PDB file of C-alpha atoms in Angstrom:
ATOM      1  CA  MET A   1     270.495 291.480  62.815  1.00 76.00           C
ATOM      2  CA  THR A   2     272.536 288.486  63.899  1.00 80.00           C
ATOM      3  CA  ALA A   3     272.502 285.234  61.919  1.00 89.00           C
ATOM      4  CA  ALA A   4     273.739 281.738  62.739  1.00 92.00           C
ATOM      5  CA  TYR A   5     273.546 278.316  61.147  1.00 94.00           C
ATOM      6  CA  VAL A   6     272.398 275.395  63.275  1.00 93.00           C
ATOM      7  CA  ASP A   7     272.027 271.680  62.722  1.00 90.00           C
ATOM      8  CA  TRP A   8     268.512 270.558  63.622  1.00 85.00           C
ATOM      9  CA  GLY A   9     268.093 266.832  63.085  1.00 84.00           C
ATOM     10  CA  GLY A  10     270.782 266.725  60.397  1.00 88.00           C
ATOM     11  CA  ALA A  11     269.343 269.733  58.556  1.00 90.00           C
ATOM     12  CA  ARG A  12     271.195 273.015  58.019  1.00 93.00           C
ATOM     13  CA  ILE A  13     268.946 275.871  59.172  1.00 95.00           C
ATOM     14  CA  LYS A  14     269.742 279.588  59.062  1.00 97.00           C
ATOM     15  CA  LEU A  15     268.482 281.555  62.072  1.00 97.00           C
ATOM     16  CA  THR A  16     268.418 285.359  62.093  1.00 97.00           C
ATOM     17  CA  TRP A  17     267.480 287.527  65.085  1.00 97.00           C
ATOM     18  CA  LYS A  18     265.395 290.649  64.416  1.00 96.00           C
ATOM     19  CA  GLU A  19     264.467 292.992  67.244  1.00 94.00           C
ATOM     20  CA  ALA A  20     260.967 294.254  66.454  1.00 94.00           C
ATOM     21  CA  ALA A  21     257.816 295.433  68.214  1.00 90.00           C
ATOM     22  CA  TYR A  22     255.579 294.115  65.427  1.00 92.00           C
ATOM     23  CA  LEU A  23     254.650 290.544  64.543  1.00 95.00           C
ATOM     24  CA  PRO A  24     255.460 288.879  61.233  1.00 94.00           C
ATOM     25  CA  GLU A  25     252.592 287.322  59.270  1.00 94.00           C
ATOM     26  CA  ARG A  26     250.675 285.101  61.702  1.00 93.00           C
ATOM     27  CA  GLU A  27     250.446 282.105  59.351  1.00 93.00           C
ATOM     28  CA  PHE A  28     254.255 281.796  59.371  1.00 96.00           C
ATOM     29  CA  ILE A  29     254.751 282.078  63.162  1.00 97.00           C
ATOM     30  CA  THR A  30     255.425 278.576  64.476  1.00 95.00           C
ATOM     31  CA  SER A  31     256.224 279.147  68.152  1.00 97.00           C
ATOM     32  CA  ALA A  32     256.654 281.629  70.999  1.00 98.00           C
ATOM     33  CA  HIS A  33     259.439 281.674  73.612  1.00 97.00           C
ATOM     34  CA  GLY A  34     260.742 284.043  76.221  1.00 97.00           C
ATOM     35  CA  PHE A  35     263.053 285.116  78.973  1.00 98.00           C
ATOM     36  CA  CYS A  36     261.403 285.273  82.401  1.00 97.00           C
ATOM     37  CA  PHE A  37     263.254 287.325  85.025  1.00 97.00           C
ATOM     38  CA  LEU A  38     263.026 287.286  88.802  1.00 96.00           C
ATOM     39  CA  GLU A  39     265.454 289.207  91.024  1.00 94.00           C
ATOM     40  CA  GLY A  40     268.050 289.485  88.242  1.00 93.00           C
ATOM     41  CA  LYS A  41     267.947 285.813  87.297  1.00 96.00           C
ATOM     42  CA  VAL A  42     266.415 284.123  84.274  1.00 97.00           C
ATOM     43  CA  LEU A  43     264.121 281.098  84.417  1.00 97.00           C
ATOM     44  CA  LEU A  44     265.230 277.849  82.765  1.00 97.00           C
ATOM     45  CA  VAL A  45     263.156 274.698  82.550  1.00 96.00           C
ATOM     46  CA  ASN A  46     264.310 271.140  81.917  1.00 94.00           C
ATOM     47  CA  LEU A  47     262.176 269.839  79.054  1.00 91.00           C
ATOM     48  CA  GLN A  48     261.754 266.197  78.063  1.00 86.00           C
ATOM     49  CA  ASN A  49     262.813 266.639  74.432  1.00 80.00           C
ATOM     50  CA  ARG A  50     265.020 269.747  74.575  1.00 83.00           C
ATOM     51  CA  GLY A  51     266.901 269.603  77.871  1.00 88.00           C
ATOM     52  CA  ARG A  52     267.384 272.868  79.751  1.00 94.00           C
ATOM     53  CA  ASP A  53     265.902 275.793  77.873  1.00 94.00           C
ATOM     54  CA  ILE A  54     263.802 278.906  78.242  1.00 96.00           C
ATOM     55  CA  PRO A  55     260.029 278.432  78.344  1.00 97.00           C
ATOM     56  CA  GLY A  56     258.257 278.301  75.006  1.00 96.00           C
ATOM     57  CA  GLY A  57     256.609 276.120  72.444  1.00 95.00           C
ATOM     58  CA  HIS A  58     254.179 275.716  69.583  1.00 95.00           C
ATOM     59  CA  ILE A  59     251.152 277.927  69.223  1.00 95.00           C
ATOM     60  CA  GLU A  60     247.808 276.196  69.654  1.00 94.00           C
ATOM     61  CA  LYS A  61     244.829 276.801  67.386  1.00 92.00           C
ATOM     62  CA  GLY A  62     243.139 280.130  68.145  1.00 93.00           C
ATOM     63  CA  GLU A  63     246.012 281.293  70.361  1.00 95.00           C
ATOM     64  CA  SER A  64     248.070 284.438  69.812  1.00 96.00           C
ATOM     65  CA  PRO A  65     251.870 284.225  70.153  1.00 97.00           C
ATOM     66  CA  LYS A  66     251.681 286.226  73.406  1.00 97.00           C
ATOM     67  CA  GLN A  67     248.992 283.916  74.827  1.00 97.00           C
ATOM     68  CA  CYS A  68     251.152 280.948  73.819  1.00 97.00           C
ATOM     69  CA  PHE A  69     254.207 282.290  75.620  1.00 98.00           C
ATOM     70  CA  LYS A  70     252.240 283.057  78.788  1.00 98.00           C
ATOM     71  CA  ARG A  71     250.712 279.548  78.711  1.00 97.00           C
ATOM     72  CA  GLU A  72     254.111 277.923  78.166  1.00 96.00           C
ATOM     73  CA  ALA A  73     255.704 279.951  81.017  1.00 97.00           C
ATOM     74  CA  MET A  74     252.942 278.702  83.314  1.00 97.00           C
ATOM     75  CA  GLU A  75     252.944 275.077  82.116  1.00 96.00           C
ATOM     76  CA  GLU A  76     256.725 274.670  82.027  1.00 96.00           C
ATOM     77  CA  GLY A  77     257.913 277.024  84.768  1.00 97.00           C
ATOM     78  CA  TYR A  78     254.818 277.736  86.874  1.00 97.00           C
ATOM     79  CA  ALA A  79     255.490 281.442  86.484  1.00 98.00           C
ATOM     80  CA  GLU A  80     253.371 284.371  85.421  1.00 97.00           C
ATOM     81  CA  GLY A  81     253.851 288.066  84.877  1.00 97.00           C
ATOM     82  CA  GLN A  82     253.636 290.919  82.430  1.00 93.00           C
ATOM     83  CA  CYS A  83     255.354 290.382  79.118  1.00 94.00           C
ATOM     84  CA  THR A  84     256.416 292.429  76.126  1.00 95.00           C
ATOM     85  CA  GLN A  85     257.549 291.355  72.693  1.00 97.00           C
ATOM     86  CA  LEU A  86     261.279 291.544  71.985  1.00 97.00           C
ATOM     87  CA  GLY A  87     261.391 290.426  68.367  1.00 97.00           C
ATOM     88  CA  TYR A  88     261.673 287.172  66.492  1.00 97.00           C
ATOM     89  CA  ILE A  89     264.029 284.643  64.989  1.00 97.00           C
ATOM     90  CA  ILE A  90     263.633 284.054  61.270  1.00 97.00           C
ATOM     91  CA  VAL A  91     263.900 280.304  60.674  1.00 97.00           C
ATOM     92  CA  ASP A  92     265.091 279.861  57.087  1.00 97.00           C
ATOM     93  CA  HIS A  93     264.981 276.391  55.532  1.00 96.00           C
ATOM     94  CA  SER A  94     266.240 277.582  52.100  1.00 95.00           C
ATOM     95  CA  GLU A  95     269.501 275.629  52.531  1.00 93.00           C
ATOM     96  CA  ASN A  96     267.824 272.654  54.242  1.00 92.00           C
ATOM     97  CA  LEU A  97     268.062 269.802  51.738  1.00 90.00           C
ATOM     98  CA  GLN A  98     265.464 267.838  53.740  1.00 91.00           C
ATOM     99  CA  TRP A  99     262.790 270.539  53.436  1.00 92.00           C
ATOM    100  CA  THR A 100     259.906 269.946  50.988  1.00 91.00           C
ATOM    101  CA  GLU A 101     256.604 271.669  50.259  1.00 92.00           C
ATOM    102  CA  SER A 102     254.933 269.061  52.493  1.00 92.00           C
ATOM    103  CA  SER A 103     257.230 269.772  55.471  1.00 91.00           C
ATOM    104  CA  VAL A 104     255.584 270.621  58.787  1.00 90.00           C
ATOM    105  CA  TYR A 105     257.275 274.032  58.929  1.00 92.00           C
ATOM    106  CA  PRO A 106     257.180 276.797  56.338  1.00 94.00           C
ATOM    107  CA  LYS A 107     260.295 277.441  54.250  1.00 96.00           C
ATOM    108  CA  ILE A 108     260.623 280.791  56.069  1.00 97.00           C
ATOM    109  CA  GLY A 109     259.058 280.760  59.530  1.00 97.00           C
ATOM    110  CA  TYR A 110     259.261 282.775  62.724  1.00 98.00           C
ATOM    111  CA  GLN A 111     259.768 282.142  66.431  1.00 97.00           C
ATOM    112  CA  VAL A 112     258.504 285.133  68.429  1.00 98.00           C
ATOM    113  CA  PHE A 113     260.334 286.065  71.650  1.00 98.00           C
ATOM    114  CA  TYR A 114     259.087 287.852  74.757  1.00 98.00           C
ATOM    115  CA  HIS A 115     260.432 289.364  77.960  1.00 97.00           C
ATOM    116  CA  MET A 116     258.595 288.675  81.226  1.00 97.00           C
ATOM    117  CA  GLU A 117     259.077 290.122  84.681  1.00 96.00           C
ATOM    118  CA  ILE A 118     257.852 287.313  86.925  1.00 97.00           C
ATOM    119  CA  GLU A 119     255.157 288.543  89.292  1.00 97.00           C
ATOM    120  CA  ARG A 120     254.271 285.169  90.753  1.00 97.00           C
ATOM    121  CA  MET A 121     255.977 281.767  90.992  1.00 97.00           C
ATOM    122  CA  TYR A 122     253.714 278.869  91.879  1.00 96.00           C
ATOM    123  CA  ASP A 123     254.782 275.592  93.471  1.00 95.00           C
ATOM    124  CA  PHE A 124     256.508 273.510  90.826  1.00 94.00           C
ATOM    125  CA  GLU A 125     254.433 270.400  90.076  1.00 91.00           C
ATOM    126  CA  ALA A 126     256.095 268.981  86.909  1.00 87.00           C
ATOM    127  CA  ARG A 127     252.683 268.112  85.439  1.00 87.00           C
ATOM    128  CA  TYR A 128     253.569 268.956  81.851  1.00 85.00           C
ATOM    129  CA  GLU A 129     256.763 268.408  79.835  1.00 87.00           C
ATOM    130  CA  SER A 130     259.232 269.983  82.277  1.00 91.00           C
ATOM    131  CA  SER A 131     260.884 268.060  85.079  1.00 93.00           C
ATOM    132  CA  GLU A 132     262.545 270.988  86.852  1.00 94.00           C
ATOM    133  CA  ARG A 133     262.922 274.762  86.881  1.00 96.00           C
ATOM    134  CA  LYS A 134     265.941 276.797  87.813  1.00 96.00           C
ATOM    135  CA  LEU A 135     266.749 280.491  88.126  1.00 97.00           C
ATOM    136  CA  VAL A 136     270.233 281.304  86.819  1.00 96.00           C
ATOM    137  CA  ASP A 137     272.415 284.329  86.235  1.00 96.00           C
ATOM    138  CA  PRO A 138     271.683 285.340  82.622  1.00 95.00           C
ATOM    139  CA  LEU A 139     275.410 285.613  81.901  1.00 92.00           C
ATOM    140  CA  GLN A 140     275.802 281.913  82.771  1.00 94.00           C
ATOM    141  CA  ILE A 141     272.935 280.614  80.635  1.00 95.00           C
ATOM    142  CA  THR A 142     275.299 278.969  78.131  1.00 93.00           C
ATOM    143  CA  GLU A 143     276.565 276.686  80.911  1.00 93.00           C
ATOM    144  CA  PHE A 144     273.075 275.217  81.255  1.00 93.00           C
ATOM    145  CA  CYS A 145     271.545 275.263  77.757  1.00 91.00           C
ATOM    146  CA  LYS A 146     272.902 273.037  75.020  1.00 85.00           C
ATOM    147  CA  GLY A 147     272.333 274.292  71.504  1.00 83.00           C
ATOM    148  CA  TRP A 148     272.777 277.920  72.517  1.00 90.00           C
ATOM    149  CA  HIS A 149     273.677 280.122  69.540  1.00 91.00           C
ATOM    150  CA  GLU A 150     274.300 283.758  68.582  1.00 93.00           C
ATOM    151  CA  THR A 151     270.684 284.556  67.743  1.00 94.00           C
ATOM    152  CA  LEU A 152     269.538 283.430  71.203  1.00 95.00           C
ATOM    153  CA  ALA A 153     272.329 285.518  72.731  1.00 94.00           C
ATOM    154  CA  GLU A 154     271.014 288.583  70.876  1.00 95.00           C
ATOM    155  CA  ALA A 155     267.470 287.861  72.052  1.00 96.00           C
ATOM    156  CA  LEU A 156     268.746 287.520  75.635  1.00 96.00           C
ATOM    157  CA  ASN A 157     270.621 290.835  75.320  1.00 94.00           C
ATOM    158  CA  SER A 158     267.375 292.499  74.211  1.00 94.00           C
ATOM    159  CA  ALA A 159     265.569 290.980  77.199  1.00 94.00           C
ATOM    160  CA  MET A 160     268.261 292.036  79.665  1.00 93.00           C
ATOM    161  CA  LYS A 161     267.996 295.660  78.481  1.00 91.00           C
ATOM    162  CA  ARG A 162     264.289 295.599  79.367  1.00 86.00           C
ATOM    163  CA  SER A 163     264.570 293.798  82.675  1.00 77.00           C
ATOM    164  CA  SER A 164     263.973 295.998  85.699  1.00 73.00           C
ATOM    165  CA  SER A 165     265.350 293.264  87.978  1.00 65.00           C
ATOM    166  CA  ILE A 166     268.879 293.348  86.517  1.00 61.00           C
ATOM    167  CA  LEU A 167     271.101 295.883  88.223  1.00 51.00           C
TER     168      LEU A 167
END
């Protein structure tokens, strides 16, 4: 397991990557994200509030994490395909001095990550929160994504091992 500390809005948050085929408790899963591959490249989207990033977002009521990721890949990147779970990032607010019992997120929450082999790319329409999509070499992802950290690198490594499109 790889851990890193990040600053999210002035708060110190500990993130820990855990490769796992099972889901943590559903009530503590806050979002789903993933790495979408096509011909050896990974899909990035340019999001209004996050900049360039991988597709993903918050889970809607009645939606499973996998359904959320597939929806986000379509809404943000206009891509679809088969996906498998890689694991999750444990989002630990224990050292976050701004966290309270009434905070939006749980003290210990989870972001589930998936791997997708893109089977179909639709015309990009920018109808949702993304303004562009780009396929990049996965080894160059840090050049495009601000806020990249060790736990995301571990998740990407897990995805690359599963990708049939990477030689």
